[in-house]
Coordinates of C-alpha atoms in Angstrom, one line a residue:
Chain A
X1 CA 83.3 96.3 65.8
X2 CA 80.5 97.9 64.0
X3 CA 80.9 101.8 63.2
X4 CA 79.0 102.8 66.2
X5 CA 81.7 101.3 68.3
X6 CA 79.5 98.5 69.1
X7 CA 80.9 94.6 68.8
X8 CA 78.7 91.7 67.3
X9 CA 77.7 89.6 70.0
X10 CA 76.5 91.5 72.9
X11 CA 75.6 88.7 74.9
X12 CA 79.0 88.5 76.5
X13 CA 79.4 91.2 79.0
X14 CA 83.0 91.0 78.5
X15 CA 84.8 90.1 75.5
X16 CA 88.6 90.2 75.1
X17 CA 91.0 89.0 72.4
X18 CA 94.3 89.1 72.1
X19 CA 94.6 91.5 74.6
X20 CA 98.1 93.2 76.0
X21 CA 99.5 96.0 78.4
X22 CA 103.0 97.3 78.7
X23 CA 104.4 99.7 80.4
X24 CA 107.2 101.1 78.5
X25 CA 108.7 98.6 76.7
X26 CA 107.8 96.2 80.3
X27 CA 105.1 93.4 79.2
X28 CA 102.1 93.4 82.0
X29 CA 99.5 91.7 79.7
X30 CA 99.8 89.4 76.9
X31 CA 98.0 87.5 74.2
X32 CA 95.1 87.4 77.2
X33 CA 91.8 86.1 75.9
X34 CA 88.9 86.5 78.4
X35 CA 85.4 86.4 77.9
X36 CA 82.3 87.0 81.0
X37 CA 78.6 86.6 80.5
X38 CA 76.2 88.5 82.8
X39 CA 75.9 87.1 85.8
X40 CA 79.2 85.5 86.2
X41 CA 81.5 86.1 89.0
X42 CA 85.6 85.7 87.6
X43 CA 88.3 85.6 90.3
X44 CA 92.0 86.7 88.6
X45 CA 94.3 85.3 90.7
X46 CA 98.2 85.4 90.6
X47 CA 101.1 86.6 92.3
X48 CA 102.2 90.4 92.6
X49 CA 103.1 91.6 89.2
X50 CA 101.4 88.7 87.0
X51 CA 99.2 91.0 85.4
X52 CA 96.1 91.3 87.8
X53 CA 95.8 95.3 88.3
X54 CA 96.6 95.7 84.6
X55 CA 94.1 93.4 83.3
X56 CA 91.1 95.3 85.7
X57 CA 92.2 99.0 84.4
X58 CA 91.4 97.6 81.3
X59 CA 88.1 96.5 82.2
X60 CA 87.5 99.8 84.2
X61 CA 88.3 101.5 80.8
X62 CA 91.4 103.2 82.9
X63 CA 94.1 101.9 80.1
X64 CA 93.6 101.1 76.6
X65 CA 94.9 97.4 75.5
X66 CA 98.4 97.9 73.8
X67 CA 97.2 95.0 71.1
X68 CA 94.2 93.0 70.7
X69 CA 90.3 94.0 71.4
X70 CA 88.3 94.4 74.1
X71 CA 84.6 94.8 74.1
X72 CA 82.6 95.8 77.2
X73 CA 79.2 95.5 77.2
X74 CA 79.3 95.3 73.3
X75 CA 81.0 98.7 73.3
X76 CA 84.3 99.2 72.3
X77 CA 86.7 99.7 75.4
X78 CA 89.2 101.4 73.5
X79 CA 87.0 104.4 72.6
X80 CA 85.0 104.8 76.0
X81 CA 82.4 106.7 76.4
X82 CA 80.4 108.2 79.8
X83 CA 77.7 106.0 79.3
X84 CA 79.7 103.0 79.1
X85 CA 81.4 104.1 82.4
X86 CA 78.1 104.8 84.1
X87 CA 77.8 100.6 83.6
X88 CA 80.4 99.5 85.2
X89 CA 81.3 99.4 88.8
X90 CA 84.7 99.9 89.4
X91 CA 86.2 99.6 93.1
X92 CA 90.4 99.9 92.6
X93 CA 93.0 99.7 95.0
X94 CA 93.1 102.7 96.7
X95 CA 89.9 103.8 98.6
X96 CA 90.5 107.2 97.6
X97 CA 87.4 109.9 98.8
X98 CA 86.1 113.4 99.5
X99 CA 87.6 113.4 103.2
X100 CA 85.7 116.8 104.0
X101 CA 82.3 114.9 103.0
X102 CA 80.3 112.5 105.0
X103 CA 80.2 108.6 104.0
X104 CA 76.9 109.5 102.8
X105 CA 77.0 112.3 100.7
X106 CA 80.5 110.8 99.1
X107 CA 78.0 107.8 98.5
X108 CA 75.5 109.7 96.9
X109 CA 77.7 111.4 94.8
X110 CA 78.8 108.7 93.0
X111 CA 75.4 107.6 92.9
X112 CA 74.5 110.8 91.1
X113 CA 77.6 110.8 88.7
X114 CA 76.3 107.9 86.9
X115 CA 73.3 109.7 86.5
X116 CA 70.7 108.7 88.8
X117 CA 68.3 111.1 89.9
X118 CA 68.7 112.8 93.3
X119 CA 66.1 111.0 95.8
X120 CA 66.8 107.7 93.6
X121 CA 70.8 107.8 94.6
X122 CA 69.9 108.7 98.1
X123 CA 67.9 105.3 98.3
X124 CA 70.7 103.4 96.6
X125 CA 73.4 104.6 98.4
X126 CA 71.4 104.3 102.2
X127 CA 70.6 100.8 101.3
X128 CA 74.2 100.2 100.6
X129 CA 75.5 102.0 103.6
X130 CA 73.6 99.5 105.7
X131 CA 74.3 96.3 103.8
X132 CA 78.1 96.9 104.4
X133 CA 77.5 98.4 108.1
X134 CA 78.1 102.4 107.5
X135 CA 75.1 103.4 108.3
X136 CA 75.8 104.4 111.8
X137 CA 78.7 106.5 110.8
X138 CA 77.1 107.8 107.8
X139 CA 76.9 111.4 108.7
X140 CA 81.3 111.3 109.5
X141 CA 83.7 113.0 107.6
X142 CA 85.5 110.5 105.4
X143 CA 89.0 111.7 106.8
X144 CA 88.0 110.5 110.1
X145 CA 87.5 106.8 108.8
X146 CA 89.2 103.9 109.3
X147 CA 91.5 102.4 106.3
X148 CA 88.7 99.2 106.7
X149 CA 85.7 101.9 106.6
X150 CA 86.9 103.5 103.7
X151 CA 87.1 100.2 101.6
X152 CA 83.6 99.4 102.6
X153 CA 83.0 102.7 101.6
X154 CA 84.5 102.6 98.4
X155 CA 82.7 98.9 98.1
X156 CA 79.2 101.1 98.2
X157 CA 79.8 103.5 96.0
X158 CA 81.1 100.9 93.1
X159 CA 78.1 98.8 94.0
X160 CA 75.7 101.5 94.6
X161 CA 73.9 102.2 91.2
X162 CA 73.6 98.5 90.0
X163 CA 76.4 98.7 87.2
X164 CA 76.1 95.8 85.0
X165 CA 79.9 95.0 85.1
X166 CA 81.7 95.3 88.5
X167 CA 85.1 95.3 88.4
X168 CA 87.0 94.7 91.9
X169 CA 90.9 94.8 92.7
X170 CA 91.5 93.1 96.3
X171 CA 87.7 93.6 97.3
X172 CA 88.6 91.6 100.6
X173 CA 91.8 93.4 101.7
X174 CA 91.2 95.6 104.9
X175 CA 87.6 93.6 105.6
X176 CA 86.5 92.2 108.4
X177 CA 84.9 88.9 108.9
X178 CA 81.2 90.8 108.5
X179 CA 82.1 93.0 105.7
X180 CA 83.8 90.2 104.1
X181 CA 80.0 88.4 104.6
X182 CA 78.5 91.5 103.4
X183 CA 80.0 91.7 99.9
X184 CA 79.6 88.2 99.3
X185 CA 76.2 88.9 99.4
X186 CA 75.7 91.6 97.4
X187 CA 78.0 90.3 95.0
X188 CA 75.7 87.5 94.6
X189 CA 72.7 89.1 94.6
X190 CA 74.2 91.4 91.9
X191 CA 75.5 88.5 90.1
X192 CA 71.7 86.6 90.4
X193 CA 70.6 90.1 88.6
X194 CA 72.4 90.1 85.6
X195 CA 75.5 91.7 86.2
X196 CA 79.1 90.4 85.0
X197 CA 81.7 90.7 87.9
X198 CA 85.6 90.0 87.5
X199 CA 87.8 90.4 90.7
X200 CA 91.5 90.5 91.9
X201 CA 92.4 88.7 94.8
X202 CA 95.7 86.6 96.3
X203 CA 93.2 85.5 98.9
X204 CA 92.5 81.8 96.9
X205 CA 89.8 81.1 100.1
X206 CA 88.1 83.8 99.8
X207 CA 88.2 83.6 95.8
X208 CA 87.1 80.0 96.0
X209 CA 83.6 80.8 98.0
X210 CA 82.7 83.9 95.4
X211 CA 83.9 82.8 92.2
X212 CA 82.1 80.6 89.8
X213 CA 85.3 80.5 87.8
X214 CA 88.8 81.7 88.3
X215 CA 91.5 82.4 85.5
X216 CA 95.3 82.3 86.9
X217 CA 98.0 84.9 85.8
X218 CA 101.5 84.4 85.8
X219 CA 104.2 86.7 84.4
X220 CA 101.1 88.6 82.0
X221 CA 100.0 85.4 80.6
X222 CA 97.0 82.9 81.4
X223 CA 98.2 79.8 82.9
X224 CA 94.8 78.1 84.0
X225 CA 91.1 78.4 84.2
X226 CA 88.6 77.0 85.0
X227 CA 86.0 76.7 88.0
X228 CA 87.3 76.5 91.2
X229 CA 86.1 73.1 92.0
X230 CA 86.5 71.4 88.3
X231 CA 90.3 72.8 89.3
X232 CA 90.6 71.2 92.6
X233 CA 89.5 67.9 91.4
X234 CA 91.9 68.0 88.6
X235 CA 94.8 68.6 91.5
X236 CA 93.9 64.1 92.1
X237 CA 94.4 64.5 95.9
X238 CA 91.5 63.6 98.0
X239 CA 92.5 65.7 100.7
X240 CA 95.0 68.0 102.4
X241 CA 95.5 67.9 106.2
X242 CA 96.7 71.0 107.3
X243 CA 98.2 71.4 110.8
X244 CA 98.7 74.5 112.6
X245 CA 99.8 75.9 116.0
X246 CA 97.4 78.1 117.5
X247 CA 97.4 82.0 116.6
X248 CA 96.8 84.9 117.8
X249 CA 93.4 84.9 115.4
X250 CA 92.2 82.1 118.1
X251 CA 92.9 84.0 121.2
X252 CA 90.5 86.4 119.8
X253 CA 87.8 84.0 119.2
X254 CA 87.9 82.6 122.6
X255 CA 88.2 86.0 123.5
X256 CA 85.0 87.5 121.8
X257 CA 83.5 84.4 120.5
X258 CA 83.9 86.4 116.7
X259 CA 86.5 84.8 114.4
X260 CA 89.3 87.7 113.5
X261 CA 89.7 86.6 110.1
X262 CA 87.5 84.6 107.7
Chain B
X1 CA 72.1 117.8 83.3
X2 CA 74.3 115.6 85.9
X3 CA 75.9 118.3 88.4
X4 CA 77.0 116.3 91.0
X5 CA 80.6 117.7 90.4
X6 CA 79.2 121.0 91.1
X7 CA 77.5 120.3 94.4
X8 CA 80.5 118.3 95.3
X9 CA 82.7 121.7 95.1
X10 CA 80.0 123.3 97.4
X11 CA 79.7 120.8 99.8
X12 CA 83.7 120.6 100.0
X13 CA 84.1 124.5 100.7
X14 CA 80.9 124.9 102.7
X15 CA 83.0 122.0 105.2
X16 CA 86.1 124.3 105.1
X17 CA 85.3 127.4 107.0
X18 CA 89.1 127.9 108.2
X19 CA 90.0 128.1 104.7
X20 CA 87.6 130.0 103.6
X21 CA 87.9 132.5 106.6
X22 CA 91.7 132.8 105.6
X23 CA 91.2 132.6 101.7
X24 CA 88.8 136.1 102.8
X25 CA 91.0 137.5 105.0
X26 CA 94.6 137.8 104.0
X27 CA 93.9 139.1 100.9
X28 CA 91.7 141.5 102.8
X29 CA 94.6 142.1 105.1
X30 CA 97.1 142.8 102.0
X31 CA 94.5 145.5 100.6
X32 CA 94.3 146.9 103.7
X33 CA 97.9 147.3 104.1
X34 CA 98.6 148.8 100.7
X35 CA 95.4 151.2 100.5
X36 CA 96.3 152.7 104.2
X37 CA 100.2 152.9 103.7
X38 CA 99.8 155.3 100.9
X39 CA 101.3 153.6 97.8
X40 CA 101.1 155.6 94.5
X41 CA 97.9 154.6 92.8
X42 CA 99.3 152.6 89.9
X43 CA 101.7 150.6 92.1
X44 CA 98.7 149.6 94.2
X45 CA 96.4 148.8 91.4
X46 CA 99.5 146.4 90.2
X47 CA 99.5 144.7 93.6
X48 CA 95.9 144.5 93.5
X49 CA 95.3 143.2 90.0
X50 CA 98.4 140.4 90.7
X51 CA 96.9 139.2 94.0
X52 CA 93.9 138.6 92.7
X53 CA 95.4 136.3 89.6
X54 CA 97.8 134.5 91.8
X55 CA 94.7 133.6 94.2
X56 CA 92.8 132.5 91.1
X57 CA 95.6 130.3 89.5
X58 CA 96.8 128.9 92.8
X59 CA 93.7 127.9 94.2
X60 CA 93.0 126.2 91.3
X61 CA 96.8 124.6 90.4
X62 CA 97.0 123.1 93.7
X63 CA 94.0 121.5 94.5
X64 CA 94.1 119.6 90.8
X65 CA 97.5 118.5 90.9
X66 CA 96.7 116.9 94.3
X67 CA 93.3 115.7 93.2
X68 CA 95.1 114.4 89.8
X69 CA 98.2 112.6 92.1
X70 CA 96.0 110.8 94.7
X71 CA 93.7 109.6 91.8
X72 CA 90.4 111.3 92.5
X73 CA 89.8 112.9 89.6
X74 CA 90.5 109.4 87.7
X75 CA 87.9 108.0 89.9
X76 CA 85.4 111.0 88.9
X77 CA 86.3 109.9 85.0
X78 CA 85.7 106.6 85.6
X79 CA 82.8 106.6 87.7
X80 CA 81.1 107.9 84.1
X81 CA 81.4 111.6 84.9
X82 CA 82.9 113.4 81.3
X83 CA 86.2 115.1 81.6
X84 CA 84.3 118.2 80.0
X85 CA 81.9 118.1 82.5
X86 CA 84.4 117.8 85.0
X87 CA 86.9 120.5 84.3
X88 CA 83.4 122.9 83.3
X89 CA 81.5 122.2 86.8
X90 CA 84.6 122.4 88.8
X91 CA 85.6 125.6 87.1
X92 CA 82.9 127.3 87.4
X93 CA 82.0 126.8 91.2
X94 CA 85.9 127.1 92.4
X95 CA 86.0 130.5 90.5
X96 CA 82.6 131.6 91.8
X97 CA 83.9 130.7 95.4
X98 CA 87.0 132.6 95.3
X99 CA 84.9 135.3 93.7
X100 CA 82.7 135.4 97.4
X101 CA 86.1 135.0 99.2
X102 CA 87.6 138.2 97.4
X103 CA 84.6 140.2 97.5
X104 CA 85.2 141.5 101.1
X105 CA 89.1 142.6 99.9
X106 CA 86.9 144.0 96.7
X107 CA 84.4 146.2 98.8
X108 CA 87.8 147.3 100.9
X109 CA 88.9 148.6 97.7
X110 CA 85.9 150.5 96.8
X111 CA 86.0 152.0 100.3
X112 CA 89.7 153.2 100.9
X113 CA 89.3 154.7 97.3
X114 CA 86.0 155.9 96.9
X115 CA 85.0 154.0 93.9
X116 CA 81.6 155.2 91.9
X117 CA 79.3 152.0 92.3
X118 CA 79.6 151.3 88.6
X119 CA 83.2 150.9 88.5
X120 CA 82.8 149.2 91.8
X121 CA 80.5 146.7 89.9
X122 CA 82.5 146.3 86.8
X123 CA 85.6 145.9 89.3
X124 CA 83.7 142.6 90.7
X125 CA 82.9 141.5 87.4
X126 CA 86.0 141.5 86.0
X127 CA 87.9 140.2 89.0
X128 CA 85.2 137.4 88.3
X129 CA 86.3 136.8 85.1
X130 CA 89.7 137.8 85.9
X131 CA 89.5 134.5 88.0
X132 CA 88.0 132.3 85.8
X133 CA 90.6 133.2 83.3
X134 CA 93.1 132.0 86.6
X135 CA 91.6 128.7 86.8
X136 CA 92.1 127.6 83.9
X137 CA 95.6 128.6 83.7
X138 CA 95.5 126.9 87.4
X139 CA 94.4 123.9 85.8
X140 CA 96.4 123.5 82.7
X141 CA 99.2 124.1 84.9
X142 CA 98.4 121.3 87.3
X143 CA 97.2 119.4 83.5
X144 CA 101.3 119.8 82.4
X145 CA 102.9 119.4 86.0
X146 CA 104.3 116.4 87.5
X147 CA 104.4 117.4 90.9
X148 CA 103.3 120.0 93.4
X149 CA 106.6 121.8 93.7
X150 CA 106.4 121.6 89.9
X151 CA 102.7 123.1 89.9
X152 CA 103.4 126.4 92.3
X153 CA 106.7 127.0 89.9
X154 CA 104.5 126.5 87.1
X155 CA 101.8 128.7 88.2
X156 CA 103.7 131.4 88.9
X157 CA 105.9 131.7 85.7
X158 CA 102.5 131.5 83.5
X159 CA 100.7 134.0 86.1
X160 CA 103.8 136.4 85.6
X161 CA 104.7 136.1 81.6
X162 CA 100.3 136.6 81.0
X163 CA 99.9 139.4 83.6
X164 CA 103.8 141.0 81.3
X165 CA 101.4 140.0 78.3
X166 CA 98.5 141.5 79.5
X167 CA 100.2 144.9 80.0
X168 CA 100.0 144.2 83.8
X169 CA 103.7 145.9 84.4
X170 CA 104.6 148.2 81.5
X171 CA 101.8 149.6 78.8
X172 CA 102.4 149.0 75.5
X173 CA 102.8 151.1 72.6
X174 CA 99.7 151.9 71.2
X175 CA 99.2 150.0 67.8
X176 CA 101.6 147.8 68.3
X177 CA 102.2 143.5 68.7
X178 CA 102.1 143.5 71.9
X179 CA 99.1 146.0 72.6
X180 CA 97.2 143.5 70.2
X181 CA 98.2 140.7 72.3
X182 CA 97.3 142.2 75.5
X183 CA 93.6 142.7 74.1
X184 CA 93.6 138.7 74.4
X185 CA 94.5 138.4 77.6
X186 CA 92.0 138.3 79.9
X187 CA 93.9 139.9 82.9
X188 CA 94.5 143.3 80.6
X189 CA 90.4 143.8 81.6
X190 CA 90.8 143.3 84.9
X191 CA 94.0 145.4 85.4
X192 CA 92.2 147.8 83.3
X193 CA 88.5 147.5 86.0
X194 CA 91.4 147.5 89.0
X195 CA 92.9 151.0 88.2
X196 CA 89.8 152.4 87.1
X197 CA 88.4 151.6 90.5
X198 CA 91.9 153.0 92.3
X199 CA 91.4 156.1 90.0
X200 CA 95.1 155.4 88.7

């Protein structure tokens, strides 16, 4: 790191050595190298307690690594500043809001915490609302959303100012088959402009269709990575037939015509 | 400058009009009570100058130990707003706003004791100061807590031993330690604006 806090090599939006979290004397992270260039999309998958929430409060500058160094967009993580945190996109695991304030204006507030300019973080955070289908109930208190609403919600707001990192734990969880559509594509168009994004997921579907690479915990330590089809081909088998009794997931499809789930 | 936590404390009280209706009125209600039932001047000006700390520190412990547990004001920290910002904007307005809820028990004290209208209007300063001082004792308290219940016991202990600090329930020698201290508290100037404005 140079004195300013600032790492050689800024080309990598992320850039991680070494890198560990404990709790206690409990091991959540260890010896974890990861690096992301802009425009990348990283899936972390692994089962519950390999690592996966640890690993993003890092990169949301929530925790500081135990051991090793982390540089975010060629700042030091361990000595965060605003600015660095008005870069980076950070939706966590609990969709935690303002319940006395509309969708909107919560939107718009985050918008204007990372510093953009009043009219400017209206227009982010309208174009937002509509891309993940909030616009309709954009003047609603919060407290009267639904557990899905408030994830797209909190989706927007990470999304909203155009950080260059975005940082996502379970982005999927509580979505529905459009909002799961919707934040595939502004993920990728975010990704197509520049920015770096590393998400959580146990959903290994949905993590195969948005990451360009995936990196697999188990028990705080990398295991395997490597892009998602470079992966499968390594597995050698040419195909998997899967059979299945129907579900209630089809009854609503022939129902509504809609597919329930992805 | 970036006050979107300021605006945020407006919004949130402006879409609370219950609370603010009752944050107004029992205070109101407890002035009332005491300035009609005829309690001796310097008992009442105690009452008085303790309401108005409790109001401040509560309404400031509880909300940020809440806020703290459910993760909001992480999010606030993390979305790039700075904790100085943070604690400063938030301050600010939530002592401004108790100020306008108090004002009406305030007034009620001018009228039921006839206050001249310039110890009326140091009486509304320094209960605005008075409850900025409050705040930040609420949130330090919430800062230290681990828990709600933990928070309101909290609260109330530093309330009480600053308020016995401040000279709040017995007057200290003159000249002395403790007269010294009471100087730097900042509810000795408000008990001090109170009683002038009760004439005790």
């Amino acid at each position: 790191m140079g004195r300013d806090g600032r790492a050689a090599g800024p080309e990598l939006t992320v850039r991680g050595r070494a890198l560990a979290v404990r709790y206690g004397r409990r091991v959540a992270l260890e010896a974890f190298d990861l690096d992301v260039a802009p425009g990348e999309v990283v899936g972390v998958l692994g089962p519950n307690g390999a690592g996966k929430t640890s690993l993003l409060r890092l990169l949301a500058t929530g925790r500081r690594p135990a051991a090793g160094t982390l540089a975010l967009l060629g700042h030091d993580a361990a000595r965060p500043t605003a600015a660095l945190r008005r870069q980076i996109g950070v939706a966590g695991d609990d969709a935690v809001h303002a319940d006395a304030l509309t969708g909107r204006e919560n939107a718009v507030l985050f918008a204007r915490a990372v510093g953009l300019a009043r009219a400017e973080a209206e227009r982010a955070a309208d174009a937002l609302l509509e891309r993940f289908r909030l616009a309709a109930d954009a003047h609603r208190p919060v407290g009267e959303y639904s557990s899905g609403m408030r994830r797209r919600l909190l989706l927007a707001q990470a999304l909203a100012h155009a950080p260059r990192l975005v940082v996502l734990d379970e982005p999927t969880t509580g979505l529905d088959p459009e909002g799961r559509d919707a934040l595939r594509e502004v993920l990728d168009e975010r990704a197509r402009a520049g920015a770096a994004i590393v998400c959580a997921s146990n959903d290994v579907v949905e993590a195969e269709r948005m990451c360009g690479r995936v990196v697999f915990l188990r028990a705080g330590r990398k295991v395997l990575e490597g892009a998602p089809r470079d992966l499968i081909a390594a597995l050698g088998a040419r195909e998997v037939v899967e059979v299945r009794h129907p579900n209630l997931g089809d009854v609503f499809e022939r129902a509504t015509g809609e597919a329930l789930v992805a | 400058m970036n006050t979107a936590v300021w605006a945020l404390e407006w919004t949130q009280a402006r879409r609370r009009p219950r609370v603010a209706l009752l944050s107004a009125a029992v205070p109101l209600l407890l002035v009332t009570v005491v300035a009609l039932g005829g309690a001796p001047r310097p008992h009442a000006a105690l009452v008085y100058t303790v309401l108005f700390t409790f109001f401040g520190t509560f309404g400031a412990a509880v909300p940020w130990a809440r806020d703290a547990e459910r993760g909001w004001l992480h999010r606030l920290v993390l979305a790039g707003v700075g904790l100085p910002a943070l604690a400063a904007q938030r301050l600010l307005a939530s002592a401004l706003i108790d100020l306008l809820e108090l004002l009406p028990s305030v007034l009620a004290i001018a009228y039921f004791y006839r206050t001249s209208s310039a110890d009326a209007a140091r009486l509304a300063v320094m209960v605005g100061v008075g409850l900025l001082a409050a705040n930040v004792l609420g949130a330090c308290v919430a800062w230290l807590a681990r828990s709600l219940a933990e928070t309101a016991l909290l609260a109330s202990a530093a309330s009480l031993l600053l308020l016995h600090a401040a000279g709040v329930f017995r007057t200290p020698p003159p000249g002395g330690l403790a007269e010294t201290i009471a100087r730097f508290v900042p509810f000795h100037y408000l008990h001090e604006a109170v009683r002038a404005a009760v004439g005790a």
